[in-house]
Structures are given as structure tokens and as C-alpha cells.
Coordinates of C-alpha atoms in Angstrom, one line a residue:
M483 CA 52.9 -89.2 -175.4
F484 CA 52.4 -89.7 -171.7
F485 CA 55.7 -90.1 -169.8
N486 CA 56.2 -90.3 -166.0
M487 CA 60.0 -89.7 -165.9
E488 CA 61.9 -86.6 -166.9
N489 CA 63.0 -86.5 -170.5
E490 CA 65.0 -89.7 -170.9
W491 CA 63.2 -90.6 -174.0
Q492 CA 64.5 -87.5 -175.7
D493 CA 68.1 -88.6 -175.2
V494 CA 67.5 -91.9 -177.0
V495 CA 69.8 -92.4 -180.1
A496 CA 70.1 -96.2 -180.2
D497 CA 68.1 -99.2 -179.6
I498 CA 68.7 -102.9 -179.7
P499 CA 66.3 -105.9 -179.5
V500 CA 67.0 -107.8 -176.2
F501 CA 64.2 -110.3 -175.6
K502 CA 60.6 -111.2 -176.4
F503 CA 57.8 -111.8 -174.0
K504 CA 54.4 -113.5 -174.5
T505 CA 51.0 -112.6 -173.2
A506 CA 47.7 -114.3 -173.5
S507 CA 45.0 -112.7 -175.7
L508 CA 41.8 -111.5 -174.2
N509 CA 40.1 -113.0 -177.2
S510 CA 39.4 -116.6 -176.1
S511 CA 39.1 -117.7 -179.8
Y512 CA 42.9 -117.3 -180.1
D513 CA 44.7 -120.3 -178.8
S514 CA 48.3 -119.1 -179.0
P515 CA 49.6 -116.2 -176.9
V516 CA 50.9 -113.0 -178.6
S517 CA 54.7 -112.3 -178.7
Y518 CA 56.2 -108.9 -178.4
Q519 CA 59.8 -107.7 -179.0
V520 CA 61.4 -105.6 -176.2
R521 CA 64.1 -103.2 -177.1
L522 CA 66.7 -101.5 -174.9
L523 CA 67.0 -97.8 -175.6
S524 CA 70.3 -96.0 -175.0
N525 CA 71.9 -92.5 -175.2
K526 CA 74.8 -91.5 -177.4
K527 CA 77.2 -92.9 -174.8
R528 CA 75.4 -96.2 -175.1
E529 CA 74.2 -95.9 -171.5
P530 CA 70.9 -97.7 -171.0
L531 CA 67.9 -95.5 -170.4
L532 CA 64.6 -97.3 -171.0
F533 CA 62.9 -100.4 -172.4
F534 CA 60.4 -100.2 -175.2
A535 CA 57.9 -102.3 -177.1
D536 CA 55.5 -101.8 -180.0
I537 CA 52.2 -103.3 -178.8
E538 CA 49.4 -104.3 -181.2
T539 CA 46.5 -106.2 -179.7
T540 CA 42.8 -106.8 -179.8
V541 CA 41.0 -105.1 -176.9
C542 CA 37.6 -106.8 -177.0
A543 CA 36.3 -110.3 -176.3
D544 CA 35.0 -111.0 -179.8
G545 CA 38.0 -109.7 -181.8
E546 CA 35.8 -107.6 -184.0
C547 CA 37.0 -104.2 -182.7
K548 CA 39.9 -102.2 -184.0
L549 CA 43.4 -103.2 -182.9
A550 CA 45.1 -101.1 -180.3
N551 CA 48.5 -99.8 -181.3
L552 CA 50.7 -98.1 -178.9
K553 CA 54.4 -97.7 -177.9
V554 CA 55.0 -98.7 -174.3
F555 CA 58.0 -97.6 -172.1
W556 CA 59.4 -99.3 -169.0
N557 CA 62.2 -98.0 -166.8
L558 CA 65.3 -100.1 -166.1
L559 CA 63.6 -102.0 -163.3
G560 CA 60.6 -103.0 -165.4
N561 CA 58.2 -100.5 -164.0
Y562 CA 55.8 -98.9 -166.6
V563 CA 56.6 -95.2 -167.2
G564 CA 54.7 -94.2 -170.3
Y565 CA 53.2 -94.8 -173.7
G566 CA 52.7 -93.0 -177.0
V567 CA 50.0 -93.4 -179.7
D568 CA 50.2 -92.5 -183.4
P569 CA 47.5 -89.9 -184.0
K570 CA 46.6 -91.8 -187.1
L571 CA 45.9 -94.9 -185.0
P572 CA 43.8 -93.7 -182.0
L573 CA 42.7 -96.0 -179.3
T574 CA 39.0 -96.8 -179.4
K575 CA 36.4 -97.8 -176.9
Y576 CA 32.8 -99.0 -177.1
E577 CA 31.2 -98.8 -180.6
H578 CA 34.6 -97.7 -182.0
D579 CA 34.5 -94.3 -180.5
A580 CA 38.0 -92.8 -180.4
F581 CA 39.6 -92.0 -177.0
E582 CA 39.4 -88.4 -175.9
E583 CA 42.4 -86.6 -174.3
K584 CA 41.0 -87.3 -170.9
D585 CA 40.7 -91.0 -171.7
Y586 CA 44.4 -91.2 -172.7
A587 CA 45.4 -89.5 -169.4
K588 CA 43.2 -91.9 -167.4
L589 CA 44.7 -94.9 -169.1
H590 CA 48.1 -93.6 -168.2
Q591 CA 47.2 -93.2 -164.6
L592 CA 45.7 -96.7 -164.6
L593 CA 48.9 -98.2 -166.1
L594 CA 51.0 -96.5 -163.5
D595 CA 49.2 -98.4 -160.7
N596 CA 50.9 -101.8 -160.5
N597 CA 48.5 -102.8 -157.8
S598 CA 45.3 -101.9 -159.7
I599 CA 42.1 -103.7 -158.9
L600 CA 42.5 -105.2 -162.4
K601 CA 45.5 -107.2 -161.1
R602 CA 43.3 -109.4 -158.8
R603 CA 40.3 -109.8 -161.1
K604 CA 39.3 -111.9 -164.1
M605 CA 37.5 -110.1 -166.9
S606 CA 34.3 -111.8 -165.9
D607 CA 34.6 -110.4 -162.4
L608 CA 34.4 -106.9 -163.7
I609 CA 31.1 -107.0 -165.4
D610 CA 27.6 -107.2 -164.0
T611 CA 25.3 -109.3 -166.1
V612 CA 21.9 -107.8 -166.8
Y613 CA 19.0 -109.7 -168.1
V614 CA 17.4 -108.0 -171.2
S615 CA 13.9 -109.1 -172.3
K616 CA 12.6 -109.4 -175.9
S617 CA 10.5 -106.3 -175.5
D618 CA 13.6 -104.2 -174.6
M619 CA 15.6 -105.3 -177.6
F620 CA 15.5 -104.4 -181.3
S621 CA 15.5 -108.0 -182.1
N622 CA 12.5 -110.1 -181.0
Q623 CA 14.4 -113.4 -181.7
V624 CA 15.8 -114.2 -178.3
D625 CA 16.2 -112.9 -174.8
A626 CA 19.8 -112.0 -173.9
I627 CA 22.3 -111.1 -171.2
S628 CA 23.9 -107.6 -171.3
G629 CA 27.1 -106.6 -169.6
A630 CA 27.8 -103.4 -167.5
T631 CA 31.0 -102.4 -165.8
K632 CA 30.7 -103.0 -162.0
T633 CA 30.4 -99.8 -160.0
E634 CA 33.7 -100.3 -158.0
I635 CA 35.6 -100.6 -161.3
K636 CA 34.2 -97.6 -163.2
E637 CA 36.3 -95.0 -161.5
S638 CA 39.5 -96.8 -162.4
V639 CA 39.0 -97.4 -166.1
V640 CA 38.1 -95.4 -169.2
K641 CA 34.3 -95.1 -169.6
G642 CA 33.4 -97.5 -172.4
G643 CA 36.9 -98.8 -172.5
L644 CA 37.0 -101.6 -170.0
Y645 CA 38.3 -104.2 -172.4
S646 CA 41.0 -101.9 -173.6
C647 CA 42.1 -101.0 -170.1
Y648 CA 42.1 -104.6 -168.9
T649 CA 44.0 -105.9 -171.8
L650 CA 46.6 -103.2 -171.9
W651 CA 47.1 -103.3 -168.1
H652 CA 47.8 -107.0 -168.2
I653 CA 50.3 -106.7 -171.1
V654 CA 52.2 -103.9 -169.4
H655 CA 52.3 -105.6 -166.0
G656 CA 52.8 -109.2 -167.1
D657 CA 55.8 -111.3 -167.7
V658 CA 57.7 -108.4 -169.2
N659 CA 58.4 -106.8 -165.8
K660 CA 60.4 -109.7 -164.4
K661 CA 62.3 -110.2 -167.7
I662 CA 63.4 -106.5 -167.8
K663 CA 64.6 -106.7 -164.2
L664 CA 66.6 -109.8 -164.9
Y665 CA 68.1 -108.3 -168.0
T666 CA 69.1 -105.2 -166.1
D667 CA 70.7 -107.4 -163.5
S668 CA 72.7 -109.1 -166.2
I669 CA 74.2 -105.8 -167.5
H670 CA 74.6 -104.3 -164.0
T671 CA 77.9 -102.3 -163.5
D672 CA 79.2 -99.9 -160.9
K673 CA 78.6 -97.1 -163.4
L674 CA 74.9 -98.1 -163.8
N675 CA 74.6 -98.4 -160.1
Q676 CA 76.0 -94.9 -159.6
Y677 CA 73.5 -93.6 -162.2
C678 CA 70.6 -95.1 -160.2
L679 CA 72.0 -93.8 -156.9
N680 CA 72.2 -90.2 -158.2
T681 CA 68.7 -90.0 -159.8
D682 CA 65.6 -88.7 -158.0
Y683 CA 63.7 -91.9 -158.8
K684 CA 63.0 -93.8 -155.5
D685 CA 62.9 -97.2 -157.1
Y686 CA 66.3 -96.6 -158.7
Q687 CA 67.7 -95.4 -155.4
N688 CA 66.5 -98.5 -153.6
Y689 CA 67.9 -100.7 -156.3
A690 CA 71.3 -98.9 -156.0
L691 CA 71.4 -99.1 -152.2
K692 CA 71.0 -102.9 -152.3
H693 CA 74.0 -103.2 -154.6
I694 CA 76.4 -101.1 -152.5
P695 CA 78.5 -103.3 -150.1
K696 CA 78.6 -102.1 -146.5
E697 CA 82.3 -101.4 -146.9
K698 CA 81.6 -99.0 -149.7
Y699 CA 79.0 -96.9 -147.9
G700 CA 81.6 -94.3 -147.0
D701 CA 82.3 -93.7 -150.7
H702 CA 78.7 -92.8 -151.3
I703 CA 77.6 -91.3 -148.0
K704 CA 76.7 -87.9 -149.4
Q705 CA 74.1 -89.3 -151.7
I706 CA 73.0 -91.9 -149.2
L707 CA 72.2 -89.1 -146.7
Q708 CA 70.2 -87.3 -149.3
I709 CA 68.2 -90.5 -150.0
F710 CA 67.6 -90.9 -146.3
K711 CA 66.1 -87.4 -146.1
T712 CA 63.8 -87.8 -149.2
N713 CA 62.9 -91.5 -149.5
D714 CA 60.2 -93.4 -147.6
G715 CA 60.3 -95.1 -144.2
L716 CA 61.2 -98.6 -145.5
T717 CA 64.2 -97.1 -147.3
R718 CA 65.3 -95.2 -144.2
A719 CA 65.0 -98.4 -142.1
Y720 CA 67.2 -100.2 -144.7
V721 CA 69.8 -97.5 -144.6
L722 CA 69.9 -97.5 -140.7
K723 CA 70.2 -101.3 -140.7
K724 CA 73.0 -101.5 -143.3
I725 CA 75.1 -98.4 -142.6
P726 CA 78.3 -99.4 -140.7
D727 CA 78.7 -98.0 -137.2
T728 CA 82.1 -96.6 -138.3
I729 CA 80.3 -94.4 -140.7
F730 CA 77.1 -93.8 -138.6
S731 CA 79.1 -92.6 -135.7
K732 CA 80.9 -89.8 -137.6
Q733 CA 79.8 -86.4 -136.3
K734 CA 78.8 -85.1 -139.7
V735 CA 76.7 -88.2 -140.5
T736 CA 75.1 -88.3 -137.0
T737 CA 74.2 -84.6 -137.2
E738 CA 72.7 -84.8 -140.6
I739 CA 70.6 -87.9 -139.9
Y740 CA 69.4 -86.9 -136.4
N741 CA 68.4 -83.5 -137.5
T742 CA 65.8 -85.1 -139.7
F743 CA 63.9 -86.3 -136.6
P744 CA 60.9 -83.9 -136.9
E745 CA 60.4 -84.7 -140.6
V746 CA 60.7 -88.5 -140.6
D747 CA 58.0 -91.1 -140.0
I748 CA 57.3 -92.5 -136.5
N749 CA 59.0 -95.8 -137.1
T750 CA 62.2 -94.1 -138.2
R751 CA 62.1 -92.0 -135.1
T752 CA 62.0 -95.1 -133.0
L753 CA 64.9 -96.7 -134.9
L754 CA 67.0 -93.5 -134.4
I755 CA 66.4 -93.6 -130.7
K756 CA 67.3 -97.3 -130.5
K757 CA 70.5 -96.7 -132.4
I758 CA 71.7 -93.7 -130.3
E759 CA 74.4 -95.8 -128.6
N760 CA 76.1 -96.2 -132.0
T761 CA 76.3 -92.5 -132.8
D762 CA 78.4 -89.5 -132.1
F763 CA 77.5 -87.8 -128.8
A764 CA 75.8 -85.0 -130.9
A765 CA 72.8 -87.3 -131.3
V766 CA 71.9 -87.0 -127.6
E767 CA 71.8 -83.2 -127.7
I768 CA 69.9 -83.1 -131.0
L769 CA 67.2 -85.4 -129.7
S770 CA 66.9 -83.3 -126.6
K771 CA 65.6 -80.5 -128.8
Y772 CA 62.9 -82.7 -130.3
L773 CA 61.2 -84.3 -127.3
R774 CA 57.8 -82.9 -128.4
Y775 CA 58.0 -85.1 -131.5
M776 CA 58.4 -88.3 -129.4
T777 CA 55.6 -90.6 -128.4
K778 CA 55.4 -91.7 -124.8
N779 CA 57.3 -94.9 -125.5
Q780 CA 59.9 -93.1 -127.6
L781 CA 60.5 -90.6 -124.8
K782 CA 60.8 -93.5 -122.3
L783 CA 63.5 -95.1 -124.5
Y784 CA 65.4 -91.9 -124.8
L785 CA 65.3 -91.2 -121.1
E786 CA 66.2 -94.8 -120.3
Y787 CA 69.3 -94.3 -122.4
L788 CA 70.2 -91.1 -120.5
K789 CA 69.9 -92.9 -117.2
N790 CA 72.5 -95.4 -118.3
T791 CA 75.0 -93.0 -119.6
S792 CA 76.6 -89.8 -118.4
E793 CA 79.5 -88.9 -120.7
N794 CA 77.2 -88.0 -123.6
I795 CA 75.0 -85.6 -121.6
N796 CA 76.3 -82.0 -121.9
K797 CA 75.0 -78.8 -120.4
K798 CA 73.0 -78.0 -123.6
T799 CA 71.2 -81.3 -123.3
I800 CA 70.3 -80.7 -119.7
S801 CA 69.1 -77.1 -120.6
N802 CA 66.8 -78.5 -123.3
L803 CA 65.4 -81.1 -120.9
K804 CA 64.7 -78.5 -118.2
R805 CA 62.9 -76.3 -120.7
T806 CA 60.6 -79.1 -121.9
S807 CA 59.9 -80.3 -118.3
K808 CA 58.4 -76.8 -117.6
D809 CA 56.3 -76.8 -120.7
K810 CA 52.7 -77.1 -119.4
N811 CA 51.4 -77.9 -122.9
Y812 CA 53.6 -81.0 -123.2
P813 CA 51.7 -84.0 -122.0
Y814 CA 54.8 -86.0 -121.0
N815 CA 56.6 -83.2 -119.1
Y816 CA 56.2 -85.2 -115.9
M817 CA 58.5 -88.0 -117.3
V818 CA 61.2 -85.4 -118.0
K819 CA 60.8 -83.9 -114.5
E820 CA 61.1 -87.3 -113.0
Y821 CA 64.3 -88.0 -114.9
L822 CA 65.8 -84.7 -113.8
N823 CA 64.8 -85.1 -110.2
N824 CA 66.3 -88.6 -110.0
R825 CA 69.5 -87.4 -111.7
K826 CA 70.3 -84.9 -108.9

């Protein structure tokens, strides 16, 4: 069992079939696509946890290899999170060799990558064709073409298991992802949204944020601030864009957000400086402590704001500015000096 969440699968006590999805077979001799049943897994409170499907598929071009049997798990947003294999039905690769432990782990890492190089390539693009002469073959009947995995693909897939990796990746990242997302939307409730908001999973947090109306931000501000501190730049930008000024300007909120300035990405720092006029006055003082973290353009924006305001500039802010203006190791100290000189 390879699982990329916590232990949600251990809490499963109920499952129900919810929909089927189809996927084309790698074996070109099969005309019709293969259909799989997806089941919703829930805990004892009947709260949804995961989606699951039993997958059985051929994993080679001629259909003569052993079938691959595995249990696949997706999270509530349709993102792959893990798989399990019955020890009695191991996955196999070239010449029916069974997967080793490292092969299973590599397959899991490949399936976690929803932007794998496999996404953009056809099977024929992944193999170099090599001409093999009669003299190099056991048979002296015909000359032939041999296939070898292209160099740029080798590091991504299991050695000797290209067909398995390709087939399983396209099943796991096919039509099923959109169908799961649509199904979750159809059963969305405030309780489910609260669950997603309070998890440590960034995709769940982003999903929850998009389902919170602006007027409800105040009800969830504690968790939203935590997400702002720990999520990525795109999520921080979304929060800064959506959070109402009536919430953003509260001293506690302003203080918590602006004290993240040294840790956040450069684009978030720019947004924080641009939004300073919508904050509590504490933001001005906080930023005055972090001038060394600003780019030249960010410092220019901050000082421009200070030039156009006076009521938000307290003694502590001026003290911090003076200290930085005297720092010979700070390359933009001259800009701070100029501001202070013009202010007199």
C-alpha cells in the first residue's frame, strides 16, 4: 500500500458505488474502452473520505502479458493519492518479471505527478526504434525493429515497465479526475467545506477558500490566516484579493499577515505593500522593520506611501527607518536617507 495522505483509508467503514468511467485500452486490438466502477469511501459518520476503484488492465501492446490488478485511491478533488496491490497478484514488467519494492515506490511517485511527461506523449513517442539485423537475432527468418525506452523517459518510469507505467498513469489521470470533482461539487455542504478548510492539504484548503463567500471570511479568519502563512504564493494572492477590507484592517489580522513579510514570496510582499492603505496603522510600523527584505521597487512603493501619509507614521517607524538608513551594508540606504531628509 502506497498512500500520500495521512490515515484516512484506515477510517473507512462504508463505500457506495457512485459512477463509472471509461478509458481506452493500450492494446490496439481491443475496440471498446474499458469501464471501471468508482466507489465513495466514508467513515462511521458517513462523512466522505476518498474515492476508490479496482483496476484490472492489460499493460502491454500485444495483450499477452499478465493483467495488472491494483486498487487506486483518489482524494475528494479527484487527485491521485495512492494504490495497493494484492501480494498474490504482483505487478509485472518486461518478460513477466515481478515488480520489486523500489519499482512499486517509483510507480507511486510517477502517479503522483499529474504533469508527468507521459501526459504529453503518445506511446510511440516514448520508444526509440532500433534496427536489428538477421545476424543479431536468434531467428534468421526476417530482419526486425526493436524498441528501447527513450533516454529522457527512463528516469521517470520503472525499468522494464514502460507499458505498465504509461497505461496506469493514463487510467489514473483520465476522465475519472473530472468526474470525481463534479461528484464532490454535487454533495458539497458547509460541513464538507469546513473539513477541507481545516485539513493540512493545500488542494483542499484552496477548494474551501473558493467556496467561502466574502461576507463569511470573518467566521473563518483564524484558519484563513493559518492557510495564508503555510500555503503557496497563488493562494496568498487569492486571500489578499478576496478578504474584505473590514476584516483586513483589524489590528490582529493586519499584524498577523504583515509579520509574515520575511517568509513569504516576493510577489506576496509586493501585494502587501500595495494593500497597506487598507490596513490598520500597525502595518506601516511592521514593514519598517523589514526594509532589508524589500527589492528596490518595493522600497520605492513603501516610501511613496509614507510621503503621502502622516497619521500612520509613529516614532517607532521613524526610528526603524533611521537605523536602516545608517546601515552601510544595505544597498538602498540612500533611498531611506533621501526620504528622511525630505521629510524634515
